[in-house]
Amino acid sequence: MGLNFRKSFKIAPGVRVNVGKKGVGLSVGGKGLRYSVNSSGRRTTTVGIPGSGLYYSSSSSSKSYKTPAYQRRNELARIQREQKKMQELEYARFQVDLYENKLDQIRSIHHESDDPVDWQEVFHRSPPFQPGQEGPNTSSARQKQQSYRPGFLDRLFNKDEAKMQQLYQEIEKSKLMDQELLDDWNYMHNIAGRILNRDIDAYFEVIQEFNPLDDLVEFGSGFEFGSEDPNVIHVSFDVNAHNVVPQKSLSQTKTGKLSEKNLSKTTYYDLYQDYVSSCALRIARDMFALLPVSLVFVHAYEDRLNTATGYQEKVVILSVKYDKVTFNSLNLTNLDPSDALTNFKHQMKFKKTQGFDEVPLVLS
């Protein structure tokens, strides 16, 4: 049986102090109406009709009273709210970083380029091995086969023959690898000779083989190449700016939340112009690095609605003649891609609030 303790003291008319095992309480009132409050925070109001045996009682807990379980739940909820807020802030920061990185990419496409190809060095490069000799892979595999000495366990379990057979197979595989090395050398030697002899067909072969502009495809541009002069290459590309240039800006508010706003026309078209100009520079840079040409013509096309026919048509919005001497004198890292057009003969009609107009091709 549990031991209970309760004692009540009258300290004033209608006011009593109640001392019990679970705490100390204070009650005010008399028959018919009494209000009690306990040190635990529990509050009780009792209303009744004297002599009738009828009464009504209601209890509540103070908001300041928190059980350990309540405190744990409250702390967990607080932590979850903070984590959610941090996740929202991190997500906002991540999205803004992506946006700013994309802006940097749009303006700096021309910063990256393939390494220049020295076709003289390629042509005079020695073959991987001389005719009639074993290739390096075959020689290495044969040395392993000749130096193999079966151990005690290999002989005990008759694994020496299987091991020797495996080594012979490695020799045959190595012969194929060496043949690939020789085939690659022969191809590069022959194509280098044709390039040095200004074979235009060889130009297109190495463009297809090296695919120098493949990383520009992510910017939504398709390419066509043409040439009738071994000193000149023409490259046409589709702008497709709607897939590349953002129309909204992203930023973080003072509270860290993500803010999205429409770009102004001037800001959007400024990005558009830099994107097109940077692509043109990059194309010229890769062509000069790959081919022994002195001139690169770059023509940018954009899809436009022909209101007379109702069909989309490709129109030229930028045409540039890049000469190698002037191009190599530029500091490509620090220049503004749109401003750099002034160094070359070009056709461009651009308005800050309307963008590009159609222009004729530069062909000479």
PDB file of N, CA and C in Angstrom, residues 85-153:
ATOM      1  N   LYS A  85      14.964  25.270 -41.958  1.00  0.00           N
ATOM      2  CA  LYS A  85      15.371  26.622 -42.337  1.00  0.00           C
ATOM      3  C   LYS A  85      16.766  26.606 -42.956  1.00  0.00           C
ATOM      4  N   MET A  86      17.682  25.834 -42.353  1.00  0.00           N
ATOM      5  CA  MET A  86      19.032  25.734 -42.890  1.00  0.00           C
ATOM      6  C   MET A  86      19.024  25.098 -44.272  1.00  0.00           C
ATOM      7  N   GLN A  87      18.190  24.066 -44.452  1.00  0.00           N
ATOM      8  CA  GLN A  87      18.091  23.420 -45.758  1.00  0.00           C
ATOM      9  C   GLN A  87      17.569  24.399 -46.804  1.00  0.00           C
ATOM     10  N   GLU A  88      16.595  25.205 -46.415  1.00  0.00           N
ATOM     11  CA  GLU A  88      16.058  26.198 -47.345  1.00  0.00           C
ATOM     12  C   GLU A  88      17.111  27.239 -47.703  1.00  0.00           C
ATOM     13  N   LEU A  89      17.893  27.663 -46.699  1.00  0.00           N
ATOM     14  CA  LEU A  89      18.954  28.634 -46.954  1.00  0.00           C
ATOM     15  C   LEU A  89      20.043  28.038 -47.838  1.00  0.00           C
ATOM     16  N   GLU A  90      20.427  26.785 -47.560  1.00  0.00           N
ATOM     17  CA  GLU A  90      21.452  26.116 -48.371  1.00  0.00           C
ATOM     18  C   GLU A  90      20.960  25.914 -49.802  1.00  0.00           C
ATOM     19  N   TYR A  91      19.698  25.532 -49.939  1.00  0.00           N
ATOM     20  CA  TYR A  91      19.140  25.348 -51.280  1.00  0.00           C
ATOM     21  C   TYR A  91      19.139  26.670 -52.036  1.00  0.00           C
ATOM     22  N   ALA A  92      18.748  27.742 -51.352  1.00  0.00           N
ATOM     23  CA  ALA A  92      18.736  29.061 -51.988  1.00  0.00           C
ATOM     24  C   ALA A  92      20.144  29.463 -52.404  1.00  0.00           C
ATOM     25  N   ARG A  93      21.115  29.252 -51.511  1.00  0.00           N
ATOM     26  CA  ARG A  93      22.499  29.591 -51.834  1.00  0.00           C
ATOM     27  C   ARG A  93      22.998  28.756 -53.009  1.00  0.00           C
ATOM     28  N   PHE A  94      22.646  27.471 -53.030  1.00  0.00           N
ATOM     29  CA  PHE A  94      23.061  26.586 -54.119  1.00  0.00           C
ATOM     30  C   PHE A  94      22.489  27.045 -55.455  1.00  0.00           C
ATOM     31  N   GLN A  95      21.205  27.406 -55.458  1.00  0.00           N
ATOM     32  CA  GLN A  95      20.570  27.855 -56.691  1.00  0.00           C
ATOM     33  C   GLN A  95      21.187  29.167 -57.188  1.00  0.00           C
ATOM     34  N   VAL A  96      21.503  30.058 -56.279  1.00  0.00           N
ATOM     35  CA  VAL A  96      22.138  31.324 -56.666  1.00  0.00           C
ATOM     36  C   VAL A  96      23.539  31.068 -57.212  1.00  0.00           C
ATOM     37  N   ASP A  97      24.271  30.152 -56.572  1.00  0.00           N
ATOM     38  CA  ASP A  97      25.610  29.808 -57.066  1.00  0.00           C
ATOM     39  C   ASP A  97      25.541  29.223 -58.470  1.00  0.00           C
ATOM     40  N   LEU A  98      24.562  28.336 -58.701  1.00  0.00           N
ATOM     41  CA  LEU A  98      24.394  27.762 -60.042  1.00  0.00           C
ATOM     42  C   LEU A  98      24.100  28.857 -61.064  1.00  0.00           C
ATOM     43  N   TYR A  99      23.233  29.773 -60.688  1.00  0.00           N
ATOM     44  CA  TYR A  99      22.857  30.866 -61.584  1.00  0.00           C
ATOM     45  C   TYR A  99      24.070  31.735 -61.912  1.00  0.00           C
ATOM     46  N   GLU A 100      24.825  32.125 -60.891  1.00  0.00           N
ATOM     47  CA  GLU A 100      25.986  32.982 -61.119  1.00  0.00           C
ATOM     48  C   GLU A 100      27.058  32.252 -61.912  1.00  0.00           C
ATOM     49  N   ASN A 101      27.201  30.949 -61.663  1.00  0.00           N
ATOM     50  CA  ASN A 101      28.160  30.159 -62.428  1.00  0.00           C
ATOM     51  C   ASN A 101      27.761  30.088 -63.898  1.00  0.00           C
ATOM     52  N   LYS A 102      26.466  29.985 -64.151  1.00  0.00           N
ATOM     53  CA  LYS A 102      25.991  29.944 -65.534  1.00  0.00           C
ATOM     54  C   LYS A 102      26.270  31.263 -66.245  1.00  0.00           C
ATOM     55  N   LEU A 103      26.090  32.375 -65.541  1.00  0.00           N
ATOM     56  CA  LEU A 103      26.401  33.673 -66.133  1.00  0.00           C
ATOM     57  C   LEU A 103      27.875  33.754 -66.495  1.00  0.00           C
ATOM     58  N   ASP A 104      28.733  33.259 -65.602  1.00  0.00           N
ATOM     59  CA  ASP A 104      30.174  33.254 -65.886  1.00  0.00           C
ATOM     60  C   ASP A 104      30.493  32.402 -67.103  1.00  0.00           C
ATOM     61  N   GLN A 105      29.829  31.253 -67.206  1.00  0.00           N
ATOM     62  CA  GLN A 105      30.058  30.371 -68.351  1.00  0.00           C
ATOM     63  C   GLN A 105      29.654  31.043 -69.655  1.00  0.00           C
ATOM     64  N   ILE A 106      28.513  31.699 -69.650  1.00  0.00           N
ATOM     65  CA  ILE A 106      28.015  32.343 -70.861  1.00  0.00           C
ATOM     66  C   ILE A 106      29.011  33.373 -71.380  1.00  0.00           C
ATOM     67  N   ARG A 107      29.640  34.095 -70.474  1.00  0.00           N
ATOM     68  CA  ARG A 107      30.564  35.157 -70.871  1.00  0.00           C
ATOM     69  C   ARG A 107      31.989  34.664 -71.099  1.00  0.00           C
ATOM     70  N   SER A 108      32.282  33.419 -70.757  1.00  0.00           N
ATOM     71  CA  SER A 108      33.668  32.937 -70.830  1.00  0.00           C
ATOM     72  C   SER A 108      33.808  31.629 -71.601  1.00  0.00           C
ATOM     73  N   ILE A 109      32.899  31.370 -72.523  1.00  0.00           N
ATOM     74  CA  ILE A 109      32.978  30.151 -73.336  1.00  0.00           C
ATOM     75  C   ILE A 109      34.306  30.097 -74.083  1.00  0.00           C
ATOM     76  N   HIS A 110      34.803  31.259 -74.492  1.00  0.00           N
ATOM     77  CA  HIS A 110      36.037  31.328 -75.282  1.00  0.00           C
ATOM     78  C   HIS A 110      37.288  31.096 -74.440  1.00  0.00           C
ATOM     79  N   HIS A 111      37.169  31.008 -73.114  1.00  0.00           N
ATOM     80  CA  HIS A 111      38.345  30.795 -72.273  1.00  0.00           C
ATOM     81  C   HIS A 111      38.934  29.408 -72.460  1.00  0.00           C
ATOM     82  N   GLU A 112      38.094  28.438 -72.783  1.00  0.00           N
ATOM     83  CA  GLU A 112      38.553  27.060 -72.947  1.00  0.00           C
ATOM     84  C   GLU A 112      38.811  26.770 -74.420  1.00  0.00           C
ATOM     85  N   SER A 113      39.814  25.914 -74.653  1.00  0.00           N
ATOM     86  CA  SER A 113      40.122  25.528 -76.030  1.00  0.00           C
ATOM     87  C   SER A 113      40.984  24.278 -76.015  1.00  0.00           C
ATOM     88  N   ASP A 114      40.934  23.527 -77.119  1.00  0.00           N
ATOM     89  CA  ASP A 114      41.833  22.388 -77.263  1.00  0.00           C
ATOM     90  C   ASP A 114      43.259  22.881 -77.478  1.00  0.00           C
ATOM     91  N   ASP A 115      44.222  22.050 -77.110  1.00  0.00           N
ATOM     92  CA  ASP A 115      45.624  22.408 -77.331  1.00  0.00           C
ATOM     93  C   ASP A 115      45.923  22.443 -78.833  1.00  0.00           C
ATOM     94  N   PRO A 116      46.782  23.362 -79.260  1.00  0.00           N
ATOM     95  CA  PRO A 116      47.150  23.421 -80.690  1.00  0.00           C
ATOM     96  C   PRO A 116      47.817  22.124 -81.142  1.00  0.00           C
ATOM     97  N   VAL A 117      47.550  21.740 -82.357  1.00  0.00           N
ATOM     98  CA  VAL A 117      48.148  20.533 -82.932  1.00  0.00           C
ATOM     99  C   VAL A 117      49.317  20.943 -83.815  1.00  0.00           C
ATOM    100  N   ASP A 118      50.495  20.399 -83.508  1.00  0.00           N
ATOM    101  CA  ASP A 118      51.691  20.639 -84.326  1.00  0.00           C
ATOM    102  C   ASP A 118      51.778  19.512 -85.350  1.00  0.00           C
ATOM    103  N   TRP A 119      51.246  19.767 -86.545  1.00  0.00           N
ATOM    104  CA  TRP A 119      51.186  18.715 -87.554  1.00  0.00           C
ATOM    105  C   TRP A 119      52.560  18.317 -88.072  1.00  0.00           C
ATOM    106  N   GLN A 120      53.535  19.206 -88.029  1.00  0.00           N
ATOM    107  CA  GLN A 120      54.912  18.850 -88.401  1.00  0.00           C
ATOM    108  C   GLN A 120      55.456  17.810 -87.429  1.00  0.00           C
ATOM    109  N   GLU A 121      55.232  18.043 -86.130  1.00  0.00           N
ATOM    110  CA  GLU A 121      55.711  17.096 -85.123  1.00  0.00           C
ATOM    111  C   GLU A 121      54.997  15.758 -85.265  1.00  0.00           C
ATOM    112  N   VAL A 122      53.689  15.790 -85.525  1.00  0.00           N
ATOM    113  CA  VAL A 122      52.924  14.551 -85.696  1.00  0.00           C
ATOM    114  C   VAL A 122      53.448  13.765 -86.893  1.00  0.00           C
ATOM    115  N   PHE A 123      53.738  14.472 -87.981  1.00  0.00           N
ATOM    116  CA  PHE A 123      54.203  13.798 -89.203  1.00  0.00           C
ATOM    117  C   PHE A 123      55.563  13.145 -88.991  1.00  0.00           C
ATOM    118  N   HIS A 124      56.436  13.792 -88.234  1.00  0.00           N
ATOM    119  CA  HIS A 124      57.789  13.263 -88.036  1.00  0.00           C
ATOM    120  C   HIS A 124      57.922  12.410 -86.777  1.00  0.00           C
ATOM    121  N   ARG A 125      56.830  12.117 -86.147  1.00  0.00           N
ATOM    122  CA  ARG A 125      56.848  11.282 -84.939  1.00  0.00           C
ATOM    123  C   ARG A 125      57.252   9.854 -85.319  1.00  0.00           C
ATOM    124  N   SER A 126      58.139   9.264 -84.512  1.00  0.00           N
ATOM    125  CA  SER A 126      58.601   7.897 -84.802  1.00  0.00           C
ATOM    126  C   SER A 126      57.491   6.893 -84.540  1.00  0.00           C
ATOM    127  N   PRO A 127      57.493   5.796 -85.313  1.00  0.00           N
ATOM    128  CA  PRO A 127      56.476   4.755 -85.085  1.00  0.00           C
ATOM    129  C   PRO A 127      56.707   4.083 -83.739  1.00  0.00           C
ATOM    130  N   PRO A 128      55.673   3.474 -83.155  1.00  0.00           N
ATOM    131  CA  PRO A 128      55.824   2.831 -81.835  1.00  0.00           C
ATOM    132  C   PRO A 128      56.829   1.683 -81.853  1.00  0.00           C
ATOM    133  N   PHE A 129      57.031   1.055 -82.991  1.00  0.00           N
ATOM    134  CA  PHE A 129      58.047   0.019 -83.157  1.00  0.00           C
ATOM    135  C   PHE A 129      58.279  -0.170 -84.655  1.00  0.00           C
ATOM    136  N   GLN A 130      59.433  -0.696 -84.995  1.00  0.00           N
ATOM    137  CA  GLN A 130      59.815  -0.857 -86.386  1.00  0.00           C
ATOM    138  C   GLN A 130      59.194  -2.125 -86.984  1.00  0.00           C
ATOM    139  N   PRO A 131      58.917  -2.090 -88.291  1.00  0.00           N
ATOM    140  CA  PRO A 131      58.369  -3.293 -88.953  1.00  0.00           C
ATOM    141  C   PRO A 131      59.276  -4.492 -88.739  1.00  0.00           C
ATOM    142  N   GLY A 132      58.696  -5.646 -88.468  1.00  0.00           N
ATOM    143  CA  GLY A 132      59.460  -6.866 -88.229  1.00  0.00           C
ATOM    144  C   GLY A 132      59.830  -7.071 -86.773  1.00  0.00           C
ATOM    145  N   GLN A 133      59.645  -6.038 -85.957  1.00  0.00           N
ATOM    146  CA  GLN A 133      59.927  -6.159 -84.533  1.00  0.00           C
ATOM    147  C   GLN A 133      58.639  -6.381 -83.754  1.00  0.00           C
ATOM    148  N   GLU A 134      58.803  -6.939 -82.554  1.00  0.00           N
ATOM    149  CA  GLU A 134      57.648  -7.081 -81.674  1.00  0.00           C
ATOM    150  C   GLU A 134      57.305  -5.735 -81.052  1.00  0.00           C
ATOM    151  N   GLY A 135      56.018  -5.516 -80.869  1.00  0.00           N
ATOM    152  CA  GLY A 135      55.581  -4.289 -80.217  1.00  0.00           C
ATOM    153  C   GLY A 135      55.867  -4.328 -78.729  1.00  0.00           C
ATOM    154  N   PRO A 136      55.768  -3.191 -78.046  1.00  0.00           N
ATOM    155  CA  PRO A 136      56.096  -3.126 -76.609  1.00  0.00           C
ATOM    156  C   PRO A 136      55.184  -3.998 -75.743  1.00  0.00           C
ATOM    157  N   ASN A 137      53.907  -4.067 -76.079  1.00  0.00           N
ATOM    158  CA  ASN A 137      53.000  -4.895 -75.283  1.00  0.00           C
ATOM    159  C   ASN A 137      53.291  -6.381 -75.474  1.00  0.00           C
ATOM    160  N   THR A 138      53.567  -6.769 -76.737  1.00  0.00           N
ATOM    161  CA  THR A 138      53.880  -8.178 -77.022  1.00  0.00           C
ATOM    162  C   THR A 138      55.177  -8.585 -76.350  1.00  0.00           C
ATOM    163  N   SER A 139      56.184  -7.730 -76.405  1.00  0.00           N
ATOM    164  CA  SER A 139      57.480  -8.027 -75.795  1.00  0.00           C
ATOM    165  C   SER A 139      57.340  -8.206 -74.293  1.00  0.00           C
ATOM    166  N   SER A 140      56.554  -7.351 -73.650  1.00  0.00           N
ATOM    167  CA  SER A 140      56.362  -7.461 -72.206  1.00  0.00           C
ATOM    168  C   SER A 140      55.642  -8.758 -71.848  1.00  0.00           C
ATOM    169  N   ALA A 141      54.602  -9.117 -72.626  1.00  0.00           N
ATOM    170  CA  ALA A 141      53.858 -10.350 -72.358  1.00  0.00           C
ATOM    171  C   ALA A 141      54.729 -11.579 -72.585  1.00  0.00           C
ATOM    172  N   ARG A 142      55.583 -11.530 -73.592  1.00  0.00           N
ATOM    173  CA  ARG A 142      56.440 -12.681 -73.872  1.00  0.00           C
ATOM    174  C   ARG A 142      57.486 -12.859 -72.760  1.00  0.00           C
ATOM    175  N   GLN A 143      57.997 -11.769 -72.225  1.00  0.00           N
ATOM    176  CA  GLN A 143      58.952 -11.866 -71.123  1.00  0.00           C
ATOM    177  C   GLN A 143      58.316 -12.508 -69.901  1.00  0.00           C
ATOM    178  N   LYS A 144      57.041 -12.159 -69.634  1.00  0.00           N
ATOM    179  CA  LYS A 144      56.340 -12.786 -68.517  1.00  0.00           C
ATOM    180  C   LYS A 144      56.193 -14.283 -68.741  1.00  0.00           C
ATOM    181  N   GLN A 145      55.903 -14.663 -69.975  1.00  0.00           N
ATOM    182  CA  GLN A 145      55.718 -16.079 -70.287  1.00  0.00           C
ATOM    183  C   GLN A 145      57.032 -16.847 -70.137  1.00  0.00           C
ATOM    184  N   GLN A 146      58.128 -16.249 -70.611  1.00  0.00           N
ATOM    185  CA  GLN A 146      59.423 -16.929 -70.578  1.00  0.00           C
ATOM    186  C   GLN A 146      60.001 -17.005 -69.171  1.00  0.00           C
ATOM    187  N   SER A 147      59.642 -16.047 -68.331  1.00  0.00           N
ATOM    188  CA  SER A 147      60.188 -16.036 -66.970  1.00  0.00           C
ATOM    189  C   SER A 147      59.321 -16.810 -65.979  1.00  0.00           C
ATOM    190  N   TYR A 148      58.217 -17.344 -66.458  1.00  0.00           N
ATOM    191  CA  TYR A 148      57.320 -18.061 -65.545  1.00  0.00           C
ATOM    192  C   TYR A 148      57.950 -19.384 -65.107  1.00  0.00           C
ATOM    193  N   ARG A 149      57.955 -19.571 -63.800  1.00  0.00           N
ATOM    194  CA  ARG A 149      58.424 -20.826 -63.225  1.00  0.00           C
ATOM    195  C   ARG A 149      57.339 -21.324 -62.283  1.00  0.00           C
ATOM    196  N   PRO A 150      56.745 -22.494 -62.609  1.00  0.00           N
ATOM    197  CA  PRO A 150      55.638 -22.990 -61.771  1.00  0.00           C
ATOM    198  C   PRO A 150      56.120 -23.294 -60.361  1.00  0.00           C
ATOM    199  N   GLY A 151      55.348 -22.888 -59.375  1.00  0.00           N
ATOM    200  CA  GLY A 151      55.664 -23.165 -57.983  1.00  0.00           C
ATOM    201  C   GLY A 151      55.218 -24.564 -57.583  1.00  0.00           C
ATOM    202  N   PHE A 152      55.501 -24.903 -56.335  1.00  0.00           N
ATOM    203  CA  PHE A 152      55.180 -26.237 -55.834  1.00  0.00           C
ATOM    204  C   PHE A 152      53.683 -26.503 -55.908  1.00  0.00           C
ATOM    205  N   LEU A 153      52.877 -25.534 -55.468  1.00  0.00           N
ATOM    206  CA  LEU A 153      51.429 -25.739 -55.465  1.00  0.00           C
ATOM    207  C   LEU A 153      50.886 -25.832 -56.889  1.00  0.00           C
TER     208      LEU A 153
END
